Each structure stands twice: as structure tokens, then as C-alpha cells.
Tab-separated table of C-alpha atoms and ligand atoms in Angstrom:
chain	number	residue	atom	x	y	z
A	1	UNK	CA	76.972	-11.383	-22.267
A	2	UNK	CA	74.878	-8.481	-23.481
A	3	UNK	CA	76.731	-5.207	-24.328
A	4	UNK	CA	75.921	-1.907	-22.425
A	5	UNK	CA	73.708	0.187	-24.692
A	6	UNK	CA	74.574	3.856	-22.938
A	7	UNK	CA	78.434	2.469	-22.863
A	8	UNK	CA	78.619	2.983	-26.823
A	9	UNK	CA	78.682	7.415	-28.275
A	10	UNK	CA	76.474	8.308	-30.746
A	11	UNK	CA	79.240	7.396	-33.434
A	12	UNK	CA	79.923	4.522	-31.809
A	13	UNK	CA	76.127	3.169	-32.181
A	14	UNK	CA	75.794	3.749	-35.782
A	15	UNK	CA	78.882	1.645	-36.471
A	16	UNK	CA	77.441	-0.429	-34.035
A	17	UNK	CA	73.791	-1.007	-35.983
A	18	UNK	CA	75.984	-0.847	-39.437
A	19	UNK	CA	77.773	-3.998	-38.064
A	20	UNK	CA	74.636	-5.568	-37.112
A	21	UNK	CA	72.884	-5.358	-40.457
A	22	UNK	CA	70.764	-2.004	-39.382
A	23	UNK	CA	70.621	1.763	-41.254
A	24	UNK	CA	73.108	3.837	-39.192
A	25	UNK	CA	69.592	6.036	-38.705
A	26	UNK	CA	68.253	3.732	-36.033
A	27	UNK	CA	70.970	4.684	-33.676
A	28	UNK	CA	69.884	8.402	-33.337
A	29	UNK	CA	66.288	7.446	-32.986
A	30	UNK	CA	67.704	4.925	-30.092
A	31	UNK	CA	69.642	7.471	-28.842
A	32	UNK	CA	66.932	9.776	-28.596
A	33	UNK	CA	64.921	7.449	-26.676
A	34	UNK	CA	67.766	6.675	-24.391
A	35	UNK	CA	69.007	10.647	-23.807
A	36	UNK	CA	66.031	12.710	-24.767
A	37	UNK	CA	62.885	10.905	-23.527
A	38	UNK	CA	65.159	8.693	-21.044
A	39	UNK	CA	62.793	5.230	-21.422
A	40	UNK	CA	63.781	2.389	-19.466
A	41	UNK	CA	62.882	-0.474	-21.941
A	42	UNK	CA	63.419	-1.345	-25.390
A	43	UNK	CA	59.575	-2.099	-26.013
A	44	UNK	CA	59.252	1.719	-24.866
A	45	UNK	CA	61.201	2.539	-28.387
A	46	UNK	CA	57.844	2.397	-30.476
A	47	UNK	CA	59.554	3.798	-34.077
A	48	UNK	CA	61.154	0.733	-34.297
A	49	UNK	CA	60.054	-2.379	-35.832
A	50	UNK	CA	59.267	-5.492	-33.801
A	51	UNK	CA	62.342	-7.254	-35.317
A	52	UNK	CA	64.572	-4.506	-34.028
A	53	UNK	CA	63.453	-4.631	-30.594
A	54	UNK	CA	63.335	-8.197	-29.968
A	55	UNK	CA	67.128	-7.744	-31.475
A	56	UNK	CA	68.024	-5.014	-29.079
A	57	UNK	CA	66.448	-6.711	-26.494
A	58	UNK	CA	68.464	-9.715	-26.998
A	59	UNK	CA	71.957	-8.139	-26.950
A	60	UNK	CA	71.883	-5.172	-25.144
A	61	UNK	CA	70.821	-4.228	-21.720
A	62	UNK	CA	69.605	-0.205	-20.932
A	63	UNK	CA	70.658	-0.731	-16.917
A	64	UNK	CA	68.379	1.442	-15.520
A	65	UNK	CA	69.348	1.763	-11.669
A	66	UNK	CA	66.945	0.985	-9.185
A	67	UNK	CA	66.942	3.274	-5.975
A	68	UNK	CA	67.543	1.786	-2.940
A	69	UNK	CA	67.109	4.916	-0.553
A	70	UNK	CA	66.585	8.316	-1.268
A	71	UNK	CA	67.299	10.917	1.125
A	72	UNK	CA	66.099	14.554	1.260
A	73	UNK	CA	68.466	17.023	3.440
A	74	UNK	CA	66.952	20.371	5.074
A	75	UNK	CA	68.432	22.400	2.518
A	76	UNK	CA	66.432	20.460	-0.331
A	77	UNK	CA	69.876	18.126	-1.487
A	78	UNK	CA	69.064	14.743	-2.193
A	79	UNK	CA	70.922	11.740	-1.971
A	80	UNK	CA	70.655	8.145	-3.629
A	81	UNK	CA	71.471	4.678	-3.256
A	82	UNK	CA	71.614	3.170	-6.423
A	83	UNK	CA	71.790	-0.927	-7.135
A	84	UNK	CA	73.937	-0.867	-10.235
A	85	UNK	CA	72.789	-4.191	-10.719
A	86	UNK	CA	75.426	-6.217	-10.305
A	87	UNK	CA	75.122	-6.499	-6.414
A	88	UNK	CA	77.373	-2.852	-5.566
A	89	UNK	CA	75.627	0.015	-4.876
A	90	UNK	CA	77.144	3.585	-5.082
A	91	UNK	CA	76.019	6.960	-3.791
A	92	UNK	CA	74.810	10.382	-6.034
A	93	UNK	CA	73.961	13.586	-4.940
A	94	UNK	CA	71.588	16.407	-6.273
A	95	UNK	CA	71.953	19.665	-5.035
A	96	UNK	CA	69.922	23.222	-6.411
A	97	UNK	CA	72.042	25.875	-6.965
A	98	UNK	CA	70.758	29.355	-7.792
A	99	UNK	CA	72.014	28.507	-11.888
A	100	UNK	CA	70.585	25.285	-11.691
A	101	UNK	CA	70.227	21.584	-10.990
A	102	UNK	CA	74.116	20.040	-10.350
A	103	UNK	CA	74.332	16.424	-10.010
A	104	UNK	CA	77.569	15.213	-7.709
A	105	UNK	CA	78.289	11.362	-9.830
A	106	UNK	CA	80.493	8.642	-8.556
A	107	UNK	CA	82.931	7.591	-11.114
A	108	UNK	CA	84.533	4.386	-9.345
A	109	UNK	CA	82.908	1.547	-6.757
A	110	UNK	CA	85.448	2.612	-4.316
A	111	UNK	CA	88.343	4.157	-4.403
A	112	UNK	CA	91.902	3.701	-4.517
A	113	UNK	CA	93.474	6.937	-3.761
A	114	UNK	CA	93.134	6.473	0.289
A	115	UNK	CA	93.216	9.821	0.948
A	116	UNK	CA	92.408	10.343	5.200
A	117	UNK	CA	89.717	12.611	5.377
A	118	UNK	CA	87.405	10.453	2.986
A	119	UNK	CA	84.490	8.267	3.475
A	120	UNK	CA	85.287	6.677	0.255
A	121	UNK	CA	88.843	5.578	1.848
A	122	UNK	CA	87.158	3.465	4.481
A	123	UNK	CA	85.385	0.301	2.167
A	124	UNK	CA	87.301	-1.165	-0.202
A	125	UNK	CA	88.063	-0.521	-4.196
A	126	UNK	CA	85.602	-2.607	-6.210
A	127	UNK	CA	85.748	-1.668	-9.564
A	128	UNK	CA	85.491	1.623	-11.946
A	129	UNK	CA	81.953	2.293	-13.487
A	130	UNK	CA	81.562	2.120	-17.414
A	131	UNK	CA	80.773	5.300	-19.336
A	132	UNK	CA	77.387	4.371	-19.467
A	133	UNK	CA	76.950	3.644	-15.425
A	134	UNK	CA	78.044	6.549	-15.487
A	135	UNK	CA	75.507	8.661	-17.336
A	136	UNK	CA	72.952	6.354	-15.847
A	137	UNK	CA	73.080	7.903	-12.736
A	138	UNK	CA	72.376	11.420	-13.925
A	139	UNK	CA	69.549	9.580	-16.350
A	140	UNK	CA	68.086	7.705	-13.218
A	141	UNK	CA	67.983	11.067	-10.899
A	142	UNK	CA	66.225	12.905	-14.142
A	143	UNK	CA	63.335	10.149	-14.364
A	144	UNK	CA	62.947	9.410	-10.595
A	145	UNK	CA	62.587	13.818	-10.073
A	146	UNK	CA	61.210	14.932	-13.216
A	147	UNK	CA	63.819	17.394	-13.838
A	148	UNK	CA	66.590	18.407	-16.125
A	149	UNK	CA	70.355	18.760	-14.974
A	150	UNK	CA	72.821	21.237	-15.940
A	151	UNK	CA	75.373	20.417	-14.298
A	152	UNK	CA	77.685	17.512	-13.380
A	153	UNK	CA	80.738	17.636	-10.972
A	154	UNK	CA	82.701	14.188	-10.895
A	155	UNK	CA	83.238	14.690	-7.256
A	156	UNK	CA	81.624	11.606	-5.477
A	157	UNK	CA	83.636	8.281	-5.251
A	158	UNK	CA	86.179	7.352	-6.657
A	159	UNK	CA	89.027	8.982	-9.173
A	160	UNK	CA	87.788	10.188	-12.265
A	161	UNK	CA	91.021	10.050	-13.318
A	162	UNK	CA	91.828	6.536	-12.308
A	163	UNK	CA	89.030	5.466	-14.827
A	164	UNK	CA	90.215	8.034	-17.175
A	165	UNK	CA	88.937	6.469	-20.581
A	166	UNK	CA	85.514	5.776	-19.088
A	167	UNK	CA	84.913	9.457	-17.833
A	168	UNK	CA	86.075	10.982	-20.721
A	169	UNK	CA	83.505	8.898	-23.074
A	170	UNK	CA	80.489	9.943	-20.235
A	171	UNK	CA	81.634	13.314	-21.143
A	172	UNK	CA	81.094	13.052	-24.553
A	173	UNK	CA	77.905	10.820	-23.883
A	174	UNK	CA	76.853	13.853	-21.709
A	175	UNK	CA	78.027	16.671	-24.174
A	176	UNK	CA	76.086	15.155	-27.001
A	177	UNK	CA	74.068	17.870	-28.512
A	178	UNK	CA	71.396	15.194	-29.765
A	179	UNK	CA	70.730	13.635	-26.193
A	180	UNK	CA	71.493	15.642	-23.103
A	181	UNK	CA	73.429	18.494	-24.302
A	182	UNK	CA	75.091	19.293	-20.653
A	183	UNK	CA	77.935	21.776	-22.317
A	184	UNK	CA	81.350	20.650	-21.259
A	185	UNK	CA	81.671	23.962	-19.483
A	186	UNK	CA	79.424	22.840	-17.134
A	187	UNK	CA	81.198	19.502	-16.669
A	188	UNK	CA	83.483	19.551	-13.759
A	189	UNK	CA	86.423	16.789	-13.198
A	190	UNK	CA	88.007	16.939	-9.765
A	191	UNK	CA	91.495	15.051	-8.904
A	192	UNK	CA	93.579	13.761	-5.850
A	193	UNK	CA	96.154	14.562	-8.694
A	194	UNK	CA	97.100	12.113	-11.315
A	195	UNK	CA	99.769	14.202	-13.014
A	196	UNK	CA	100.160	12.298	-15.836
A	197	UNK	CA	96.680	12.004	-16.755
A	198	UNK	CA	96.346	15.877	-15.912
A	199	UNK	CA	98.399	16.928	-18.533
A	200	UNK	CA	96.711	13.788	-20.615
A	201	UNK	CA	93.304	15.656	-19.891
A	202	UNK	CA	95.150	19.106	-21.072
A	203	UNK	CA	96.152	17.827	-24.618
A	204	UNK	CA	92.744	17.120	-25.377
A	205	UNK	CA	89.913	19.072	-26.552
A	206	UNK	CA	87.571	19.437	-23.572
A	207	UNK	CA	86.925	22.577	-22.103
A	208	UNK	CA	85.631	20.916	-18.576
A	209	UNK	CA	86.402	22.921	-15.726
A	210	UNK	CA	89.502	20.933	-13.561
A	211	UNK	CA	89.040	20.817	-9.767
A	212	UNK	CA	92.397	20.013	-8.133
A	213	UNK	CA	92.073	18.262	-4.149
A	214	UNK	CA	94.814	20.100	-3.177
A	215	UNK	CA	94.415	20.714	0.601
A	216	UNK	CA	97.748	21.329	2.149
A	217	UNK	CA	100.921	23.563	0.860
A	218	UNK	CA	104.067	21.347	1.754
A	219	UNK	CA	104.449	17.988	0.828
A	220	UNK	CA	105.170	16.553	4.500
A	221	UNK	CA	101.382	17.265	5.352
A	222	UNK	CA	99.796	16.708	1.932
A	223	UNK	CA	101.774	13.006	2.366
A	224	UNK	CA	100.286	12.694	5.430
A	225	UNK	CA	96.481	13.430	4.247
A	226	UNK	CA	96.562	12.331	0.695
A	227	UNK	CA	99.216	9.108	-0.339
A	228	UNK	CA	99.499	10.386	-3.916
A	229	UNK	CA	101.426	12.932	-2.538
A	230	UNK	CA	104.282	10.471	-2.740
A	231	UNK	CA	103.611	9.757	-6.667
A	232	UNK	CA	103.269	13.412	-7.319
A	233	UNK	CA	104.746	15.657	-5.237
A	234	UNK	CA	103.212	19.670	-5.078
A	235	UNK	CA	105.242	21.231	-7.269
A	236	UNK	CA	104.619	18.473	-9.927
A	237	UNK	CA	101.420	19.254	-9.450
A	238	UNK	CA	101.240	22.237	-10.435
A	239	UNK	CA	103.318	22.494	-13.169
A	240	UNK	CA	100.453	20.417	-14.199
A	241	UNK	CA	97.867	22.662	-13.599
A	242	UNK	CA	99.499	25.210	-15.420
A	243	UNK	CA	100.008	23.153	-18.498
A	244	UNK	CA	96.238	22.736	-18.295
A	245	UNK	CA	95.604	26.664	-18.200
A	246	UNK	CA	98.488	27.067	-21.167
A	247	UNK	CA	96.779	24.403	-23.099
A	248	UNK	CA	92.908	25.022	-22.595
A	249	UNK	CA	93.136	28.760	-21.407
A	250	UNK	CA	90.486	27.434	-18.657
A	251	UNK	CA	90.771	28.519	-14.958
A	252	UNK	CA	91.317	26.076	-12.540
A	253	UNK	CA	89.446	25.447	-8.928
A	254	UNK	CA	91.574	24.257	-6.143
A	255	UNK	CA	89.736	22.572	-3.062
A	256	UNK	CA	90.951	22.998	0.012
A	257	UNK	CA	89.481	21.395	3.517
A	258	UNK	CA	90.133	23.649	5.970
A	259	UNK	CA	90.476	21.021	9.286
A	260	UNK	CA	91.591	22.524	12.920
A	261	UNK	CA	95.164	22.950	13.918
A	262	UNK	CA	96.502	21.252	10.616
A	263	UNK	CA	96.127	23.414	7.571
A	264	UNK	CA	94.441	26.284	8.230
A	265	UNK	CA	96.706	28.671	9.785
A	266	UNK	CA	97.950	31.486	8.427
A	267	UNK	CA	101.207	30.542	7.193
A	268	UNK	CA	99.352	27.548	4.712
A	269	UNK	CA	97.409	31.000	3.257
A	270	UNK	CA	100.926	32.165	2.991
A	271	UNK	CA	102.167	29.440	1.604
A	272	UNK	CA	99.279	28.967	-0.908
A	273	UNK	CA	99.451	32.236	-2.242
A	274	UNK	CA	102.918	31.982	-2.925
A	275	UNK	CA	101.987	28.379	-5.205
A	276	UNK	CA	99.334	30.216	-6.820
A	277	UNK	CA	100.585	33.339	-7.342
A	278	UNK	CA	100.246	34.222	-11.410
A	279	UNK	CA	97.991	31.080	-12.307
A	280	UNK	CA	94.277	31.474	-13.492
A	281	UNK	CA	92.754	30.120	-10.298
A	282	UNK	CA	90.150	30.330	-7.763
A	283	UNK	CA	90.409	28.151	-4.189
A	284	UNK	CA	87.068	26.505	-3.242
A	285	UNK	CA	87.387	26.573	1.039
A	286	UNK	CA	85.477	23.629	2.299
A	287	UNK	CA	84.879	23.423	6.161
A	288	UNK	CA	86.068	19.664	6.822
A	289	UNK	CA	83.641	16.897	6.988
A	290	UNK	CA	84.350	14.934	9.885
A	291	UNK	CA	83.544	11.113	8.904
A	292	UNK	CA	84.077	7.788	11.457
A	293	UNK	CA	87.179	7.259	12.630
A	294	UNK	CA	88.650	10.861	10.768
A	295	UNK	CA	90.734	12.603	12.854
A	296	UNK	CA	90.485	15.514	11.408
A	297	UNK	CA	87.639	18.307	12.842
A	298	UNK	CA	86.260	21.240	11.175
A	299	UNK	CA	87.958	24.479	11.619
A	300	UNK	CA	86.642	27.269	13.878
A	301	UNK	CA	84.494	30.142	11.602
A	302	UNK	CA	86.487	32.348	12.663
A	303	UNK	CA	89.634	30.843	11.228
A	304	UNK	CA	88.192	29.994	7.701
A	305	UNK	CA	87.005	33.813	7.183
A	306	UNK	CA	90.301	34.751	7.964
A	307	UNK	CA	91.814	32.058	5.950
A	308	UNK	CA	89.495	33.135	2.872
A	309	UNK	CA	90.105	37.030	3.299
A	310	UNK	CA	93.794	36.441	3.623
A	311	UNK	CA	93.403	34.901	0.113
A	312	UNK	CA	91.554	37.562	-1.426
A	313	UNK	CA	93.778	40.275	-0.610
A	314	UNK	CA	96.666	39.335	-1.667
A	315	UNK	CA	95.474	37.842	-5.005
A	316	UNK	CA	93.775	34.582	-4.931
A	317	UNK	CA	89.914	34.550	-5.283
A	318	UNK	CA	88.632	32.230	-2.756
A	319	UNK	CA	85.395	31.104	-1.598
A	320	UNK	CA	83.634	29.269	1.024
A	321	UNK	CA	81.827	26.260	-0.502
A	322	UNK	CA	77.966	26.266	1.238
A	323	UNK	CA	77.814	23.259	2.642
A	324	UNK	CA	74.763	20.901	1.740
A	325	UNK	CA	73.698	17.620	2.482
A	326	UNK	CA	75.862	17.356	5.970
A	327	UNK	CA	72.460	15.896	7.733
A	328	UNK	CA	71.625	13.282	5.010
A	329	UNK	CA	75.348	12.734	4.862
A	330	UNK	CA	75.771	13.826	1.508
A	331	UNK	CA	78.614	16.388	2.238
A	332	UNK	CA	81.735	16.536	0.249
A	333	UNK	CA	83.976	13.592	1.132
A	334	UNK	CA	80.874	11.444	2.977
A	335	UNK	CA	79.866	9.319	0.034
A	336	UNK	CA	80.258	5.381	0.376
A	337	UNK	CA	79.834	1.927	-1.778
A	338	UNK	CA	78.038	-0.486	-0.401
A	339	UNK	CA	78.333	-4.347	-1.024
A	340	UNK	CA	74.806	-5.599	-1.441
A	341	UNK	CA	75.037	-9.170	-0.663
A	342	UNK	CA	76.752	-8.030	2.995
A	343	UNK	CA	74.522	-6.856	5.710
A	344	UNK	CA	73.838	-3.471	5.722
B	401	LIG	N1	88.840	11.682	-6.144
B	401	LIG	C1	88.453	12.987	-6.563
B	401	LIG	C2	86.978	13.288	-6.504
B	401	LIG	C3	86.198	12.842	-5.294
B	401	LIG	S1	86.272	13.766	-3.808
B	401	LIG	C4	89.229	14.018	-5.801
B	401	LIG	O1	89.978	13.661	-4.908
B	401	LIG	O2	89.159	15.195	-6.142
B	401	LIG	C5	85.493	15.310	-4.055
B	401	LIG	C6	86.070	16.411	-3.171
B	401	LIG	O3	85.704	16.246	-1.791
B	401	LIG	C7	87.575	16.439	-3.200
B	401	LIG	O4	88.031	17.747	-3.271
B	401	LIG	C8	87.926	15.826	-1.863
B	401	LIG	O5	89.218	16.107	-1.454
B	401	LIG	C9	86.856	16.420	-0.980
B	401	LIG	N2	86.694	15.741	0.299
B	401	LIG	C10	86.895	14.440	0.592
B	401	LIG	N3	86.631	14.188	1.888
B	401	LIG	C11	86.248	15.342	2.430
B	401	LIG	C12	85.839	15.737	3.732
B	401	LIG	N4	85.782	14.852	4.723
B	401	LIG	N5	85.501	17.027	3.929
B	401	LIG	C13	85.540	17.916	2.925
B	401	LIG	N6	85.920	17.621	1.669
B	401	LIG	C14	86.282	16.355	1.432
């Protein structure tokens, strides 16, 4: 089987031409093909010799995506279908932000987590993506719209942290000052929360910015919405999160979907404030998504300003997340696999 080219770092490909009989060179000319003028094809590579190519050809395979459907919401966010080839198909998002170009990646075909509120719940766990699926998503959006991301949120499917050794190598892929140079800053990782891998994520040296799913303040309704709740309870949780401030000094977001008549009362902004009280944090409010078969409904306006403002004044900074997408359904927690080989 040929190996992934974008699944190796930069380090990794230099050991990787050493060991087949190549100048360690020739791996940041490929990478600079690969990252830098993002080429589809070996023959594209034209600095290297014939015999190099043919080689490269042979053994490794560049996986560029092909797009299946692209969507374009109102509000200018687009939203692919990519064929990753080997008959799955997964969803990315591009939205434009005031700072920039963001890019919303799926890190797993599927997901595992089963959380209620989520489209990705509904088809079942496939397999995790490779480093370099990955990246190629973020690579295939770049050549298909001629433009340059800055940033990258891990927040379509899947659990970043359920591949954890595969997202952390697209971070360095991503972070790599010779090819795309997206600073780690502007990296964001979000998590049902995977305590162990949390603090895991904490004891390295990454500075990406960790986005917590945290969405209820007892454990009887965060159970009831998200089953990890039973693995890692709330206040597990955030002793977590606060090892993650202590060790990396960065703040941490916490998302919260505000749905009708279950969490977004006043006493869960009481109850929040009181978990968050003293920690470097800011709470992203998202309006619920409603997806098929979810029985959970968007709360009123009315209730998520007063939710937010109850936040803000006694401590918390907490925003409303704009929505985008919601017509091309592209909206947080709306993203799906899709098995090519079934009917669609
Ligand atoms: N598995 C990761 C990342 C994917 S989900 C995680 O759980 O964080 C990205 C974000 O969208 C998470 O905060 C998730 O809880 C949220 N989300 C999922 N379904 C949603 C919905 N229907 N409406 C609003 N947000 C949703």
C-alpha cells in the first residue's frame, strides 16, 4: 500500500527520503510543493528529477479530495462534501470572519461520543482521519477558493480528542512555519470532554486555544445530553480545564447550547457562574441547532440575552456565537458522514 505523503511532518519526511536513499533537502522542496504552492500531483513537483518522481509516484499518494457538493449560505459560509477517497465522505465548513478566513475541519468519519443534540450522533462511527486527511481538507478548500486560511477550529465531526495522536501531528503539519504557518494560537481544539487526554493536551507544548462542549451545569442533565458525562463527571471536568490554564496560562472557551425549557434558565447562569467563578474563561452562547429527530428547540431571544447579560455581570464574559451556515446546514452541530457506496 502506498504511504500518505501529508501524513508524515517535515522531520518526519527527511528521515523519510534519508531512508529511501534521497538528500534530506528534497523533503522541504516536497514540502513546499505540498504546503506552499498546494499541487495536486507529483509530476507538478518540477525541481525534482524524473527518477524522484516516478519514485514518489510509486509509493506515496498526495490524496487530494474531490468535492462532491459545495454549498454557499446567504451569509457567504460555504460548505463541502468531500470524497476522501476511500468511499466516506465528510463535511467542512468555511466561514469569513471580520479577522479572517476560519475553516470548521472534521477530525473523525463519525463520531463516537453520541452526544443528543448532534447531527454527527445520528450515522454511525467509521473511522478517525489521518493527520494528513486532515490538513487535506483545509489544502482542498485553499485550491478549490483561491484563498488563504487563518484559522482552523476542530469543531466539525467527530472528537478531536478521540483521535488524539492524529490531531496533534495536523497541528504541527499546520503550524509548520515552512508550509502553512497557521500559528497555533489560531488553532482551536474543541471537546465533549476527554479528561484524560485534556490534561494530556495541557502537558504539552501547544498553545491552541481549548473549547470545552460543556452545555449544562449538573451532571443529571449533562448525562442526559452528552453520555461522557458518565466517564467524566463536571467537576472532573473542570479540574481539567484548570490544569490546562495552570499549565499553558491560555484562556479557555466554554460552549454552551442554549435549548428551550432545559438549560437556559436562570438558575443554569447561576449555576455556571458559580463553576467558573476564578478560571480564565469566556462562554461561547450558541442558540441550539435543531437537527431530525432532536428534541431539543432553540431558546426564545429573549431568554439567551438574558442568559448572556446574567453572565457578564457577575463575572463571566460571554458571547452569543453569530450563527452561519443554518440554511446550507452548516451550523454548529449539523455536520454529517456520508457512506458513498449507499444511496444518498
Ligand atoms: N466533538 C467535539 C467537536 C465537534 S462539535 C465537541 O464536542 O466539542 C462542535 C461544537 O458544536 C460543540 O461545542 C458541540 O457541542 C456543538 N454542537 C453540536 N450540536 C449542536 C447543535 N445542534 N446546536 C448547537 N451546537 C451544537
Amino acid at each position: 500500500m502506498k504511504k500518505k505523503i501529508k501524513d508524515f511532518t517535515l522531520n518526519e519526511l527527511k528521515e523519510e527520503m534519508e531512508n529511501i536513499g534521497e538528500k534530506p533537502f528534497r523533503a522541504t522542496q516536497i514540502w513546499e510543493w505540498l504546503y506552499k504552492e498546494n499541487v495536486s500531483s507529483f509530476d507538478e513537483m518540477t525541481n525534482l528529477s524524473l527518477p524522484l518522481r516516478t519514485k514518489l509516484n510509486d509509493n506515496y499518494e498526495i490524496g487530494t479530495y474531490n468535492i462532491i457538493k459545495k454549498l454557499e449560505s446567504k451569509d457567504g459560509t460555504k460548505k463541502f462534501l468531500f470524497d476522501i477517497l476511500d468511499g466516506n465522505a465528510i463535511e467542512t465548513v468555511l466561514m469569513e470572519y471580520k479577522f479572517g478566513k476560519s475553516i470548521c475541519v472534521s477530525s473523525q468519519v463519525g463520531c463516537k461520543m453520541g452526544c443528543k443534540f448532534c447531527a454527527s450522533t445520528g450515522i454511525q462511527f467509521a473511522r478517525s482521519l489521518s493527520a494528513g486527511e486532515i490538513v487535506e481538507q483545509i489544502l482542498a478548500v485553499q485550491r478549490e477558493e483561491k484563498v488563504k486560511i487563518s484559522n482552523v477550529v476542530f469543531m466539525g465531526i467527530g472528537e478531536p480528542l478521540d483521535n488524539y495522536d492524529n490531531v496533534l501531528k495536523a497541528v504541527k503539519i499546520l503550524n509548520d512555519d515552512k508550509g502553512l504557518n497557521i500559528g497555533a494560537r489560531h488553532i482551536s481544539i474543541s471537546t465533549s470532554g476527554i479528561v484524560p487526554k485534556i490534561r494530556q493536551l495541557a502537558d504539552e507544548k501547544w498553545q491552541c486555544t481549548l473549547s470545552i462542549s460543556l452545555h449544562a451545569t449538573t451532571n443529571e442533565k449533562r448525562s442526559e445530553m452528552m453520555p461522557v458525562n458518565n466517564a467524566y463527571p463536571i467537576e472532573e471536568l473542570i479540574d481539567a480545564c484548570k490544569y490546562y490554564i495552570e499549565k499553558t496560562g491560555r484562556r479557555i472557551s466554554f460552549e454552551y447550547a442554549l435549548a428551550k425549557d432545559n438549560n437556559d434558565n436562570l438558575e443554569d447562569a447561576k449555576r455556571l457562574v458559580k463553576l467558573l467563578r476564578g478560571m480564565i474563561a469566556h462562554v461561547n452562547l450558541i442558540p441550539i441547532n435543531k437537527i431530525d429527530q432532536g428534541k431539543y428547540t432553540k431558546s426564545t431571544n429573549e431568554n439567551i440575552i438574558k442568559f448572556r447579560d446574567y453572565l457578564n455581570e457577575n463575572g463571566i464574559t460571554a458571547t452569543v456565537r453569530r450563527e452561519l451556515g443554518a440554511d446550507i446546514d452548516a451550523a454548529c452541530g449539523q455536520l454529517r458522514r456520508q457512506n458513498l457506496t449507499e444511496p444518498k
